[in-house]
Structure formats: C-alpha cells, structure tokens
Tab-separated table of C-alpha atoms and ligand atoms in Angstrom:
chain	number	residue	atom	x	y	z
G	21	MET	CA	39.807	117.649	57.566
G	22	SER	CA	40.563	118.756	54.061
G	23	TYR	CA	39.368	115.698	52.130
G	24	LYS	CA	35.637	115.389	52.587
G	25	ALA	CA	32.840	114.070	50.373
G	26	VAL	CA	29.399	115.599	50.884
G	27	ASN	CA	26.528	114.231	48.825
G	28	PRO	CA	25.242	117.329	46.970
G	29	TYR	CA	21.738	115.847	46.690
G	30	THR	CA	21.227	114.926	50.359
G	31	ASN	CA	23.881	117.267	51.889
G	32	GLU	CA	25.017	114.298	53.982
G	33	THR	CA	28.747	113.881	54.751
G	34	LEU	CA	29.884	110.584	53.240
G	35	ASN	CA	33.504	110.315	54.292
G	36	GLU	CA	36.435	112.377	55.528
G	37	TYR	CA	40.146	111.762	55.419
G	38	GLU	CA	43.272	113.274	56.944
G	39	ASN	CA	46.040	114.571	54.726
G	40	ALA	CA	48.874	112.188	53.936
G	41	THR	CA	51.696	112.036	56.461
G	42	THR	CA	55.320	112.780	55.609
G	43	GLN	CA	56.063	109.055	55.970
G	44	GLU	CA	53.271	108.099	53.550
G	45	ILE	CA	54.543	110.580	50.976
G	46	GLU	CA	58.130	109.341	51.291
G	47	ALA	CA	56.980	105.721	50.966
G	48	ALA	CA	54.935	106.547	47.868
G	49	LEU	CA	57.836	108.360	46.201
G	50	GLN	CA	60.287	105.568	46.980
G	51	THR	CA	57.923	102.841	45.779
G	52	ALA	CA	57.235	104.767	42.570
G	53	ALA	CA	60.939	105.271	41.896
G	54	GLU	CA	61.712	101.589	42.484
G	55	LEU	CA	58.838	100.479	40.297
G	56	ALA	CA	59.933	102.802	37.476
G	57	LYS	CA	63.388	101.177	37.644
G	58	GLN	CA	61.885	97.688	37.597
G	59	TRP	CA	59.712	98.548	34.591
G	60	GLU	CA	62.755	99.684	32.588
G	61	THR	CA	63.777	96.062	32.135
G	62	GLU	CA	60.381	94.355	32.277
G	63	LYS	CA	58.386	93.346	29.220
G	64	ARG	CA	55.549	95.742	28.404
G	65	SER	CA	53.308	92.779	27.589
G	66	ASN	CA	52.939	92.089	31.342
G	67	ARG	CA	51.390	95.523	31.802
G	68	LYS	CA	49.183	95.050	28.760
G	69	THR	CA	47.542	92.044	30.415
G	70	ILE	CA	47.090	93.956	33.679
G	71	LEU	CA	45.581	96.993	31.948
G	72	GLN	CA	43.105	94.733	30.158
G	73	ALA	CA	42.211	93.314	33.577
G	74	VAL	CA	41.693	96.888	34.837
G	75	ALA	CA	39.240	97.428	31.970
G	76	GLN	CA	37.475	94.229	32.944
G	77	GLN	CA	37.251	95.319	36.600
G	78	PHE	CA	35.631	98.571	35.507
G	79	ARG	CA	33.051	96.617	33.535
G	80	THR	CA	32.236	94.151	36.282
G	81	GLN	CA	32.131	96.797	39.031
G	82	LYS	CA	30.317	99.375	36.904
G	83	ALA	CA	27.306	99.812	39.148
G	84	ALA	CA	29.332	100.325	42.332
G	85	MET	CA	31.767	102.726	40.695
G	86	ALA	CA	29.017	104.784	39.083
G	87	LYS	CA	27.192	105.035	42.401
G	88	ILE	CA	30.253	106.389	44.223
G	89	MET	CA	30.598	109.197	41.668
G	90	THR	CA	26.899	110.058	41.811
G	91	GLN	CA	26.926	110.156	45.587
G	92	GLU	CA	30.111	112.197	45.869
G	93	MET	CA	29.598	114.845	43.192
G	94	GLY	CA	25.998	114.387	42.141
G	95	LYS	CA	26.167	113.429	38.464
G	96	LEU	CA	23.250	111.529	36.933
G	97	ILE	CA	23.635	107.795	37.396
G	98	GLY	CA	23.315	107.170	33.629
G	99	GLU	CA	26.134	109.639	32.962
G	100	ALA	CA	28.213	107.981	35.682
G	101	GLU	CA	27.703	104.561	34.080
G	102	ASP	CA	28.770	105.946	30.696
G	103	GLU	CA	31.870	107.357	32.370
G	104	VAL	CA	32.789	103.923	33.747
G	105	ASP	CA	32.384	102.418	30.248
G	106	LEU	CA	34.605	105.139	28.793
G	107	CYS	CA	37.271	104.372	31.410
G	108	ALA	CA	37.223	100.700	30.424
G	109	ASN	CA	37.533	101.661	26.745
G	110	ILE	CA	40.490	103.956	27.491
G	111	ALA	CA	42.259	101.159	29.365
G	112	ASP	CA	41.677	98.731	26.492
G	113	TYR	CA	42.770	101.293	23.908
G	114	PHE	CA	46.160	101.974	25.483
G	115	ALA	CA	46.713	98.294	26.209
G	116	GLU	CA	46.137	97.573	22.519
G	117	HIS	CA	48.022	100.508	20.964
G	118	ALA	CA	50.994	100.988	23.286
G	119	ASP	CA	53.396	98.850	21.227
G	120	GLU	CA	52.541	100.757	18.069
G	121	PHE	CA	52.821	104.234	19.678
G	122	LEU	CA	56.014	103.399	21.561
G	123	GLU	CA	57.757	101.695	18.636
G	124	PRO	CA	61.122	103.360	17.926
G	125	THR	CA	60.961	105.577	14.835
G	126	GLU	CA	63.731	105.761	12.272
G	127	ILE	CA	64.548	109.173	10.773
G	128	PRO	CA	66.046	109.295	7.276
G	129	THR	CA	69.339	111.207	7.466
G	130	LYS	CA	72.549	111.353	5.433
G	131	ASN	CA	75.444	109.037	6.260
G	132	ALA	CA	73.963	107.868	9.538
G	133	LYS	CA	71.283	105.820	11.165
G	134	ALA	CA	68.985	107.901	13.363
G	135	VAL	CA	66.454	106.265	15.638
G	136	VAL	CA	64.158	107.825	18.229
G	137	LEU	CA	63.404	105.595	21.195
G	138	LYS	CA	60.299	106.311	23.286
G	139	GLN	CA	61.452	105.786	26.848
G	140	PRO	CA	59.646	106.415	30.123
G	141	LEU	CA	60.523	109.582	32.012
G	142	GLY	CA	59.761	108.141	35.450
G	143	PRO	CA	57.187	108.793	38.175
G	144	ILE	CA	54.765	111.673	37.644
G	145	ILE	CA	52.123	113.386	39.760
G	146	ALA	CA	48.561	113.878	38.482
G	147	CYS	CA	46.301	116.553	40.052
G	148	GLU	CA	42.752	115.851	38.961
G	149	PRO	CA	39.341	117.559	39.200
G	150	TRP	CA	36.045	116.272	40.536
G	151	ASN	CA	33.832	116.719	37.469
G	152	PHE	CA	34.707	113.325	35.924
G	153	PRO	CA	36.158	111.577	38.974
G	154	LEU	CA	37.195	108.339	37.257
G	155	TYR	CA	37.687	109.342	33.611
G	156	GLN	CA	40.146	112.145	34.450
G	157	VAL	CA	42.325	109.707	36.359
G	158	MET	CA	42.132	107.036	33.659
G	159	ARG	CA	43.253	109.557	31.005
G	160	ILE	CA	46.581	109.822	32.807
G	161	PHE	CA	46.927	106.386	34.356
G	162	ALA	CA	46.333	104.114	31.326
G	163	PRO	CA	48.888	105.627	28.906
G	164	ASN	CA	51.516	106.173	31.596
G	165	PHE	CA	51.133	102.661	32.955
G	166	MET	CA	51.956	101.330	29.493
G	167	VAL	CA	54.830	103.796	29.030
G	168	GLY	CA	56.266	102.740	32.393
G	169	ASN	CA	55.677	105.918	34.410
G	170	PRO	CA	54.199	105.255	37.894
G	171	VAL	CA	51.550	107.831	38.854
G	172	ILE	CA	51.002	109.586	42.172
G	173	LEU	CA	47.401	110.750	42.249
G	174	LYS	CA	46.260	113.894	44.025
G	175	HIS	CA	42.537	113.933	43.414
G	176	ALA	CA	40.091	116.768	44.091
G	177	SER	CA	39.346	117.068	47.800
G	178	ILE	CA	35.585	116.531	47.346
G	179	VAL	CA	35.850	113.064	45.745
G	180	PRO	CA	38.091	111.041	48.073
G	181	GLY	CA	35.914	107.930	47.750
G	182	SER	CA	36.340	107.917	43.966
G	183	ALA	CA	40.101	108.370	44.409
G	184	ARG	CA	40.326	105.397	46.757
G	185	LYS	CA	38.076	103.260	44.570
G	186	ILE	CA	40.096	103.716	41.373
G	187	ALA	CA	43.315	102.965	43.260
G	188	ALA	CA	41.714	99.821	44.696
G	189	ILE	CA	40.426	98.651	41.294
G	190	ILE	CA	43.853	99.055	39.718
G	191	GLU	CA	45.453	97.091	42.537
G	192	ALA	CA	42.786	94.387	42.369
G	193	ALA	CA	43.508	93.952	38.662
G	194	GLY	CA	47.067	92.944	39.554
G	195	ALA	CA	48.981	96.189	39.004
G	196	PRO	CA	52.101	96.284	41.159
G	197	THR	CA	52.035	98.545	44.226
G	198	GLY	CA	53.029	102.034	43.160
G	199	SER	CA	51.476	101.867	39.672
G	200	LEU	CA	48.936	104.417	40.932
G	201	THR	CA	49.247	105.693	44.495
G	202	ASN	CA	46.468	107.859	45.836
G	203	LEU	CA	47.684	110.487	48.315
G	204	PHE	CA	45.507	113.054	50.081
G	205	LEU	CA	47.878	115.995	49.677
G	206	ASP	CA	47.456	119.647	50.567
G	207	TYR	CA	48.855	122.312	48.229
G	208	ASP	CA	52.195	122.619	50.055
G	209	GLN	CA	52.624	118.857	49.930
G	210	ILE	CA	51.904	118.890	46.182
G	211	ALA	CA	54.688	121.410	45.724
G	212	GLU	CA	57.041	119.210	47.768
G	213	VAL	CA	56.175	116.144	45.690
G	214	ILE	CA	56.702	118.027	42.410
G	215	ALA	CA	60.057	119.303	43.638
G	216	ASP	CA	61.226	115.835	44.716
G	217	PRO	CA	63.985	114.591	42.388
G	218	ARG	CA	62.199	111.237	41.950
G	219	ILE	CA	59.262	112.989	40.245
G	220	THR	CA	59.769	113.791	36.566
G	221	GLY	CA	56.574	115.629	35.606
G	222	ALA	CA	53.212	116.996	36.654
G	223	ALA	CA	49.871	116.766	34.891
G	224	LEU	CA	46.987	118.930	36.081
G	225	THR	CA	43.414	119.054	34.924
G	226	GLY	CA	41.420	121.813	36.562
G	227	SER	CA	41.080	125.553	36.823
G	228	GLU	CA	43.498	128.273	35.734
G	229	ARG	CA	44.146	128.971	39.420
G	230	GLY	CA	45.312	125.407	40.151
G	231	GLY	CA	47.073	125.165	36.785
G	232	LYS	CA	49.156	128.277	37.348
G	233	GLU	CA	50.337	127.070	40.759
G	234	VAL	CA	51.281	123.602	39.620
G	235	ALA	CA	52.972	124.888	36.448
G	236	LYS	CA	54.896	127.454	38.505
G	237	VAL	CA	56.288	124.841	40.875
G	238	ALA	CA	57.021	122.484	37.972
G	239	GLY	CA	58.797	125.315	36.121
G	240	GLU	CA	60.865	126.279	39.163
G	241	ASN	CA	61.991	122.673	39.384
G	242	LEU	CA	62.434	122.234	35.617
G	243	LYS	CA	59.849	119.459	35.460
G	244	LYS	CA	57.663	118.914	32.454
G	245	SER	CA	53.975	119.793	32.903
G	246	THR	CA	50.735	119.446	31.003
G	247	LEU	CA	47.697	121.585	31.786
G	248	GLU	CA	44.111	120.771	30.848
G	249	LEU	CA	42.207	123.823	32.037
G	250	GLY	CA	38.843	125.486	31.670
G	251	GLY	CA	36.962	126.698	28.621
G	252	ASN	CA	34.277	129.057	27.415
G	253	ASP	CA	33.459	127.071	24.310
G	254	ALA	CA	31.552	128.638	21.457
G	255	PHE	CA	28.669	126.844	19.742
G	256	VAL	CA	28.596	128.466	16.316
G	257	VAL	CA	25.423	128.067	14.287
G	258	LEU	CA	25.635	128.792	10.538
G	259	GLU	CA	22.623	129.902	8.544
G	260	ASP	CA	22.501	126.656	6.557
G	261	VAL	CA	22.117	124.568	9.740
G	262	ASP	CA	19.893	121.491	9.881
G	263	LYS	CA	17.413	122.831	12.431
G	264	ASP	CA	16.177	119.467	13.685
G	265	LEU	CA	19.726	118.463	14.470
G	266	LEU	CA	20.464	121.855	16.032
G	267	TYR	CA	17.630	121.612	18.535
G	268	GLN	CA	18.590	118.056	19.358
G	269	VAL	CA	22.288	118.852	19.951
G	270	ALA	CA	22.229	122.309	21.605
G	271	PRO	CA	20.530	121.657	24.986
G	272	ALA	CA	22.630	118.594	25.796
G	273	ALA	CA	25.828	120.382	24.716
G	274	ARG	CA	25.194	122.789	27.596
G	275	LEU	CA	23.403	120.655	30.212
G	276	ALA	CA	25.238	117.317	30.200
G	277	ASN	CA	27.017	116.710	33.527
G	278	THR	CA	24.894	119.628	34.815
G	279	GLY	CA	26.990	121.964	32.693
G	280	GLN	CA	30.142	121.129	34.669
G	281	THR	CA	32.249	120.082	31.720
G	282	CYS	CA	35.315	121.910	30.472
G	283	THR	CA	34.269	121.396	26.834
G	284	ALA	CA	30.550	122.095	27.372
G	285	SER	CA	29.155	124.633	24.915
G	286	LYS	CA	28.873	127.802	26.965
G	287	ARG	CA	28.399	130.556	24.351
G	288	PHE	CA	25.743	130.008	21.677
G	289	ILE	CA	26.475	132.248	18.679
G	290	ILE	CA	23.382	132.505	16.505
G	291	PRO	CA	22.741	134.270	13.181
G	292	ASP	CA	20.197	137.082	13.306
G	293	ALA	CA	17.656	135.192	11.173
G	294	LEU	CA	17.568	132.224	13.557
G	295	TYR	CA	18.107	133.995	16.866
G	296	ASP	CA	14.511	134.380	18.146
G	297	GLU	CA	13.554	130.832	17.232
G	298	PHE	CA	16.742	129.454	18.797
G	299	VAL	CA	16.163	131.250	22.102
G	300	GLN	CA	12.583	130.014	22.188
G	301	LYS	CA	13.572	126.388	21.449
G	302	LEU	CA	16.406	126.422	23.986
G	303	THR	CA	14.055	127.864	26.592
G	304	ALA	CA	11.529	125.105	25.890
G	305	ALA	CA	14.217	122.431	26.229
G	306	PHE	CA	15.555	123.919	29.484
G	307	ALA	CA	12.005	124.122	30.868
G	308	GLU	CA	11.567	120.385	30.286
G	309	VAL	CA	14.349	119.206	32.591
G	310	LYS	CA	13.411	117.149	35.603
G	311	MET	CA	15.535	117.929	38.644
G	312	GLY	CA	15.686	115.378	41.451
G	313	ASP	CA	17.565	112.404	42.814
G	314	PRO	CA	20.512	111.745	40.475
G	315	LEU	CA	20.349	108.044	41.319
G	316	LEU	CA	16.947	107.802	39.608
G	317	GLN	CA	16.889	107.196	35.870
G	318	GLU	CA	13.972	109.619	35.365
G	319	THR	CA	15.975	112.604	36.666
G	320	THR	CA	17.442	114.631	33.805
G	321	LEU	CA	19.252	117.425	35.652
G	322	ALA	CA	21.422	116.693	38.658
G	323	PRO	CA	22.518	119.072	41.412
G	324	LEU	CA	25.822	120.897	41.124
G	325	SER	CA	28.768	119.166	42.766
G	326	SER	CA	28.955	121.335	45.885
G	327	LYS	CA	27.546	124.276	47.813
G	328	LYS	CA	30.722	126.205	46.972
G	329	GLY	CA	30.232	125.557	43.248
G	330	LYS	CA	26.617	126.705	43.425
G	331	GLU	CA	27.499	129.889	45.315
G	332	LYS	CA	30.227	130.752	42.820
G	333	LEU	CA	27.882	130.272	39.860
G	334	GLN	CA	25.109	132.304	41.523
G	335	LYS	CA	27.557	135.153	42.149
G	336	GLN	CA	28.703	135.132	38.524
G	337	VAL	CA	25.109	135.175	37.243
G	338	ASP	CA	24.161	137.984	39.644
G	339	GLU	CA	27.128	140.036	38.477
G	340	ALA	CA	26.245	139.391	34.847
G	341	VAL	CA	22.700	140.625	35.426
G	342	GLU	CA	23.925	143.651	37.350
G	343	ALA	CA	26.140	144.494	34.365
G	344	GLY	CA	23.145	144.429	31.983
G	345	ALA	CA	22.584	140.797	30.968
G	346	THR	CA	18.962	139.763	30.386
G	347	VAL	CA	17.620	136.608	32.039
G	348	VAL	CA	15.491	134.913	29.382
G	349	TYR	CA	14.907	131.881	31.543
G	350	GLY	CA	15.982	130.554	34.937
G	351	THR	CA	17.788	131.889	38.005
G	352	GLN	CA	14.864	131.163	40.378
G	353	PRO	CA	15.650	129.118	43.498
G	354	VAL	CA	14.907	125.411	43.241
G	355	ASP	CA	12.706	123.959	45.965
G	356	LEU	CA	14.883	120.928	46.674
G	357	PRO	CA	17.395	120.438	49.483
G	358	GLY	CA	20.396	119.655	47.243
G	359	GLN	CA	22.732	122.034	45.406
G	360	PHE	CA	20.400	122.555	42.444
G	361	PHE	CA	20.734	125.423	39.999
G	362	MET	CA	17.860	126.139	37.655
G	363	PRO	CA	18.918	125.945	33.995
G	364	THR	CA	19.369	129.536	32.916
G	365	ILE	CA	19.633	131.464	29.650
G	366	LEU	CA	21.373	134.838	29.547
G	367	THR	CA	21.398	137.254	26.616
G	368	ASP	CA	22.594	140.822	25.980
G	369	ILE	CA	26.055	140.112	27.335
G	370	THR	CA	28.419	142.822	26.157
G	371	PRO	CA	32.228	142.465	26.096
G	372	GLU	CA	32.293	144.771	29.141
G	373	ASN	CA	30.180	142.342	31.179
G	374	PRO	CA	32.407	140.461	33.671
G	375	VAL	CA	31.066	137.038	32.585
G	376	PHE	CA	31.853	137.686	28.922
G	377	ASP	CA	35.287	136.138	29.410
G	378	GLN	CA	34.582	133.861	32.375
G	379	GLU	CA	33.792	130.164	32.512
G	380	LEU	CA	30.289	129.514	33.923
G	381	PHE	CA	30.593	125.998	35.381
G	382	GLY	CA	26.963	124.921	35.510
G	383	PRO	CA	23.705	124.904	33.510
G	384	VAL	CA	23.859	128.514	32.303
G	385	ALA	CA	23.812	129.285	28.569
G	386	GLN	CA	24.871	132.605	27.100
G	387	VAL	CA	23.234	133.381	23.750
G	388	TYR	CA	24.686	135.940	21.326
G	389	ARG	CA	23.144	137.384	18.148
G	390	VAL	CA	25.461	137.972	15.171
G	391	LYS	CA	24.922	139.556	11.765
G	392	SER	CA	27.532	137.653	9.744
G	393	GLU	CA	29.710	134.596	9.720
G	394	GLU	CA	32.810	136.787	10.159
G	395	GLU	CA	31.291	138.295	13.274
G	396	ALA	CA	30.503	134.786	14.568
G	397	ILE	CA	34.107	133.631	14.105
G	398	GLN	CA	35.449	136.827	15.619
G	399	LEU	CA	33.188	136.453	18.667
G	400	ALA	CA	34.079	132.769	19.055
G	401	ASN	CA	37.761	133.766	19.143
G	402	ASN	CA	37.223	136.722	21.475
G	403	SER	CA	38.018	134.679	24.572
G	404	ARG	CA	41.011	134.072	26.746
G	405	TYR	CA	40.182	130.379	26.507
G	406	GLY	CA	40.686	128.026	23.557
G	407	LEU	CA	39.543	124.563	24.552
G	408	GLY	CA	36.755	123.320	22.267
G	409	SER	CA	33.983	124.531	19.982
G	410	VAL	CA	31.001	123.248	18.031
G	411	VAL	CA	30.044	124.295	14.490
G	412	MET	CA	26.601	123.449	13.114
G	413	SER	CA	25.899	123.496	9.356
G	414	SER	CA	24.197	121.166	6.891
G	415	ASP	CA	27.174	121.656	4.553
G	416	PRO	CA	30.128	119.730	6.037
G	417	GLU	CA	32.714	121.623	3.931
G	418	HIS	CA	31.307	124.934	5.104
G	419	ALA	CA	31.401	123.779	8.717
G	420	PHE	CA	34.958	122.499	8.304
G	421	ARG	CA	36.066	125.849	6.846
G	422	VAL	CA	34.606	127.728	9.796
G	423	ALA	CA	35.836	125.217	12.392
G	424	SER	CA	39.396	125.524	11.098
G	425	GLN	CA	39.328	129.289	11.818
G	426	ILE	CA	38.421	128.843	15.490
G	427	LYS	CA	41.345	129.135	17.863
G	428	ALA	CA	40.708	126.038	19.943
G	429	GLY	CA	42.278	122.659	20.558
G	430	MET	CA	39.155	120.757	19.475
G	431	SER	CA	36.177	121.528	17.228
G	432	PHE	CA	33.164	119.307	16.750
G	433	VAL	CA	31.010	119.571	13.634
G	434	ASN	CA	27.298	118.802	13.891
G	435	HIS	CA	27.947	117.039	17.199
G	436	GLY	CA	28.208	118.170	20.792
G	437	TRP	CA	31.532	117.838	22.596
G	438	THR	CA	32.756	114.292	22.935
G	439	SER	CA	35.758	112.360	24.198
G	440	LEU	CA	37.078	109.055	22.872
G	441	PRO	CA	40.348	107.283	23.682
G	442	GLU	CA	41.751	107.836	20.166
G	443	LEU	CA	40.987	111.594	20.012
G	444	PRO	CA	43.552	114.087	21.351
G	445	PHE	CA	42.093	116.200	24.148
G	446	GLY	CA	43.418	119.637	25.097
G	447	GLY	CA	43.414	123.327	24.376
G	448	VAL	CA	45.326	126.507	23.656
G	449	LYS	CA	45.498	129.963	25.297
G	450	ASN	CA	44.349	129.876	28.961
G	451	SER	CA	42.832	126.432	28.406
G	452	GLY	CA	46.316	125.008	28.885
G	453	TYR	CA	48.911	123.092	26.922
G	454	GLY	CA	49.706	119.511	26.068
G	455	ARG	CA	47.273	116.788	25.106
G	456	GLU	CA	45.761	113.801	26.868
G	457	LEU	CA	44.408	110.611	25.264
G	458	SER	CA	45.411	109.431	21.738
G	459	GLU	CA	49.013	108.880	20.619
G	460	SER	CA	49.868	112.515	21.531
G	461	GLY	CA	48.673	111.984	25.091
G	462	MET	CA	50.692	108.806	25.412
G	463	LEU	CA	53.870	110.666	24.442
G	464	SER	CA	53.397	113.476	27.001
G	465	PHE	CA	55.784	111.991	29.551
G	466	VAL	CA	58.080	110.092	27.219
G	467	ASN	CA	61.749	110.741	26.541
G	468	GLU	CA	62.014	110.809	22.766
G	469	HIS	CA	65.601	109.677	22.874
G	470	LEU	CA	67.581	110.124	19.653
G	471	ILE	CA	70.337	107.666	18.876
G	472	TYR	CA	72.466	108.849	15.974
G	473	GLU	CA	74.900	106.300	14.651
G	474	ALA	CA	77.411	107.570	12.099
G	475	LYS	CA	78.086	105.307	9.114
G	476	ASN	CA	81.761	105.606	8.313
C	30	NAP	P1	40.709	123.096	40.529
C	30	NAP	O1	40.179	123.790	41.702
C	30	NAP	O2	41.851	123.744	39.803
C	30	NAP	O3	41.164	121.655	41.007
C	30	NAP	C1	41.787	120.709	40.165
C	30	NAP	C2	42.812	119.926	40.974
C	30	NAP	O4	43.915	120.786	41.289
C	30	NAP	C3	42.247	119.460	42.311
C	30	NAP	O5	42.857	118.233	42.647
C	30	NAP	C4	42.661	120.563	43.255
C	30	NAP	O6	42.743	120.171	44.596
C	30	NAP	C5	44.026	120.935	42.700
C	30	NAP	N1	44.398	122.317	43.002
C	30	NAP	C6	43.613	123.397	43.022
C	30	NAP	N2	44.321	124.502	43.329
C	30	NAP	C7	45.592	124.094	43.520
C	30	NAP	C8	46.799	124.749	43.879
C	30	NAP	N3	46.834	126.052	44.096
C	30	NAP	N4	47.931	124.015	43.989
C	30	NAP	C9	47.891	122.705	43.761
C	30	NAP	N5	46.770	122.022	43.417
C	30	NAP	C10	45.638	122.702	43.296
C	30	NAP	O7	39.591	122.775	39.472
C	30	NAP	P2	38.154	122.151	39.780
C	30	NAP	O8	37.282	123.258	40.231
C	30	NAP	O9	38.273	120.948	40.617
C	30	NAP	O10	37.723	121.653	38.340
C	30	NAP	C11	36.964	122.395	37.456
C	30	NAP	C12	37.852	123.029	36.406
C	30	NAP	O11	38.537	122.015	35.681
C	30	NAP	C13	37.041	123.798	35.376
C	30	NAP	O12	37.688	125.004	35.084
C	30	NAP	C14	37.072	122.856	34.186
C	30	NAP	O13	36.844	123.514	32.960
C	30	NAP	C15	38.418	122.253	34.295
C	30	NAP	N6	38.527	120.992	33.548
C	30	NAP	C16	39.322	120.941	32.447
C	30	NAP	C17	39.403	119.776	31.699
C	30	NAP	C18	40.277	119.687	30.472
C	30	NAP	O14	40.549	118.573	30.043
C	30	NAP	N7	40.696	120.780	29.892
C	30	NAP	C19	38.659	118.655	32.095
C	30	NAP	C20	37.866	118.745	33.227
C	30	NAP	C21	37.807	119.918	33.956
C	30	NAP	P3	41.601	120.537	45.665
C	30	NAP	O15	40.363	119.845	45.229
C	30	NAP	O16	42.166	120.004	46.934
C	30	NAP	O17	41.449	122.035	45.667
C-alpha cells in the first residue's frame, strides 16, 4: 500500500491506506466543480464564519492534532502544538483579510473606467510535504477557501493520518463537502487530476524532483502552478554581530524540526575573526541536545521523519566526507531504536564537494570561513537555491544592506527563519516560484479580471 504512516520513534506502523479509486477521483472532481459554481454566487461572509470555526476547531483539538503529527513524522510535541496554533492563526487571518485583499481595484486611466475584479479560478490541486503536515495544507486551504477555489489535497504518503484529520476538522467546522477533499493519489493519478478540465491550477510544496514533475504536467495542460521547493539557506554573520544573540539564534535556526525545514539555516558563513569561537559554541550547543521520545517535553531533538530520510542524509554526509569535508562534531550512530541522526557539523566544504550545492534535510550544519563581507555575500549567492537567508549584525542598517544583496525570496535579520500569516513565503531559482501566505499568496489562484469601460 502506498500510503503508510510509520512512527519514526517506535518504528511501529500506524495506519495504511489504498490509493483512491477512479470513482472516488471522479466524485471529488465533480463535487469540487459544483461547489466552485455555487460559491460564485454565494456571499463570502458565509465562508468567513466557517473559516473562523475551523480556527476554533484547531484550538480546541490542539492536543489530538499535535499528537498525530508527532506520531506520524516524529516532530517534537511542543513544535507540533506551535504548528497547530499557527494553523489557527492562518485561518483567522484569511477570514479577517479576505474582503480587503479581494476588493476590486480601480486603475486610473484616460477616458475610461478600469476596474480589476479578483475572481476565483476554480478547483485546484495541492501536493504537500510531510515536514509540516498541517501548516502546509492550511497555507493553501485558508486563502483559497475564501477566494472560492475548492482544494483537492494530495498529501505526502507518510502522513495519511494528518491528511485525514485536517479534512475531518474542516468538515466538522461546517465547510461544505468538497471545500477540501483528501485523496490518496499516486503520481499517475496526480497527473490525471491536473489534466482534468475541471482543475484550474496546481500548488506543490516539496522537493525539486516533485516540483518539476507537477510543473511539467501543469505546463503541458496550460494550468497555473506555484512551487515552494527546497533551500540551502545561508546564515550570514557580520563582524559587528551581537554575539549573545548569535549563539542564541544559530543552533535553533539549524535544529528546529530536526533540521527538516525548507528555510532552516543550512550554511553558516562566518568571518575569519569569529570562526573558531563560532564553531566551538555551535559544537557545545549541538552536544547539549537531548534525543528521545518526541512526545516528552524534555526531549529537544526528535528523530528524522523516516528511515528513507535518514538513509539519504547519511549518504550525503558520507559523500561529503569522502570528498574532503571535516566532521567537527557528530555522525556517530545514536543508540536509540528510532530514526535518529546525531547533530553534525561539517567544515572544509569546497565548491567541488557534492554537498556544496545540495539541501541537507536534517540536523547537519555546514560552516564556512570567509575573509570579507563581499566573499560572504558571494558565497551566500553561490547556490542553485534561493529560498531564505539570515543576516546577523548589531547594526540594523548594515544587516539590511547585506540582506538586500542576497538572492532569496526571504531574509531574516537578527532572527532565525519564521513564518507568519501576513508574511509572503516563497523563493527564487530552484527554490520555486509564486508565494504562499499574505496578500500575494491569496492572489495566486485568482483571475485578476480587468473590466475597461470607455467613457464616451
Ligand atoms: P517531495 O518528495 O517532493 O514530496 C512533496 C509532495 O509531492 C508529496 O505529496 C509527494 O508525494 C509529491 N510528489 C513527489 N514526487 C512527485 C512526483 N514525481 N509527481 C507528483 N507528486 C510528487 O518532498 P518531501 O521530501 O516530502 O518534502 C521535503 C522537501 O520539501 C524539501 O526539499 C523541503 O525543503 C521542501 N519544502 C519546501 C517548502 C517551501 O515552502 N519552499 C516548505 C516545506 C518543505 P509522495 O509523498 O507520495 O511521494
């Protein structure tokens, strides 16, 4: 069976599901198309009330929802609870701001009235990853629900319980059938759904591999797509950094969610004068983590999400070392049954090293020594990815100047990566295109329909 959740802490199989049948897919497409039609004439205020109820459901069922995520993909229970809160905030945000973002805009033009209406495109498909099983879905569902685009969800195959739970919560809050339909699709079925004339667009968050496939099928069928892909984010430290803040921010920027975050800081770029101290402090912080049961509050580093994920990371680290990288800390096996990976620090990575331009999806930090700020910026930009970055300096103007030269979709100054409903999320280069969250995200699958009325 292709949809299967295995607890990465206990290695126990939690649940398994068959792929969707042809009949289930047809029913989902038809229901979505009919609902989109119904929403064209229905007041948006009805959906506002429902989305607020969805937020409320997330808050009241927080413990159960967090536990499902922790059991299916291993994240720390505290991080899972924060994720549920963030989902509720995203739902509330789009419920509150939809009228403002979808208000028609008038364009000044000569001898005519020009108005742009923001109309729904119709049903879309969302292919989502396992690393934030509820938040990734909410990023797509909440804005599109308010726009009036029903969503067909194809979630990652290792978190089927999370997929079913979010669909159930949305239904329990009163959303009409078809607002979000979870389907366990294989890759061929995804292509069929994208190609179906009732589907108007495809959103994918995940790897370059998945992104390329979905974008290819969307392109062949002339459907709009958005891609939120991986990253190899730089963490650029400037010489005038506040060191206390640096040592507080850096370890979490790499280790949160066990390093399995697209916008995690993966490459630490450190000025010569600070390099030795930084490596020593990062080592000390990594050595302090407590691996164990992610359901326990005292655990500070969870297992990776799957055996496959651990094997891939181990292979990448082995290849890096073979190509000359130095292991400053980590890489030893962890004496626990789950899919644990010891936090690891690699240095001496040259541009020829295979991992130089790869995403390491786990608790592995690469540290680079640079001799100047120019070299730091150049190194930060020497990547096929362009998702996020962090710049650390005690002079905010200095940090801003440097951040603005980094080729990324998001840069955070004196703060690790973060995500809030009002902040646009997305990248450039191989990190994808389009934005989620914020007003930009809400307009991703909107027909900005111009009406030009000549004044005679
Ligand atoms: P993934 O393998 O690409 O999977 C993402 C989704 O796409 C899953 O539902 C997956 O289904 C599906 N998929 C994969 N290959 C496909 C194909 N050939 N055709 C159609 N669908 C396909 O990515 P992942 O390993 O789950 O997630 C980790 C990646 O996501 C990392 O690179 C991370 O940086 C990135 N990410 C990016 C963002 C962002 O906002 N930029 C946020 C979070 C994560 P199956 O599970 O069935 O394979």
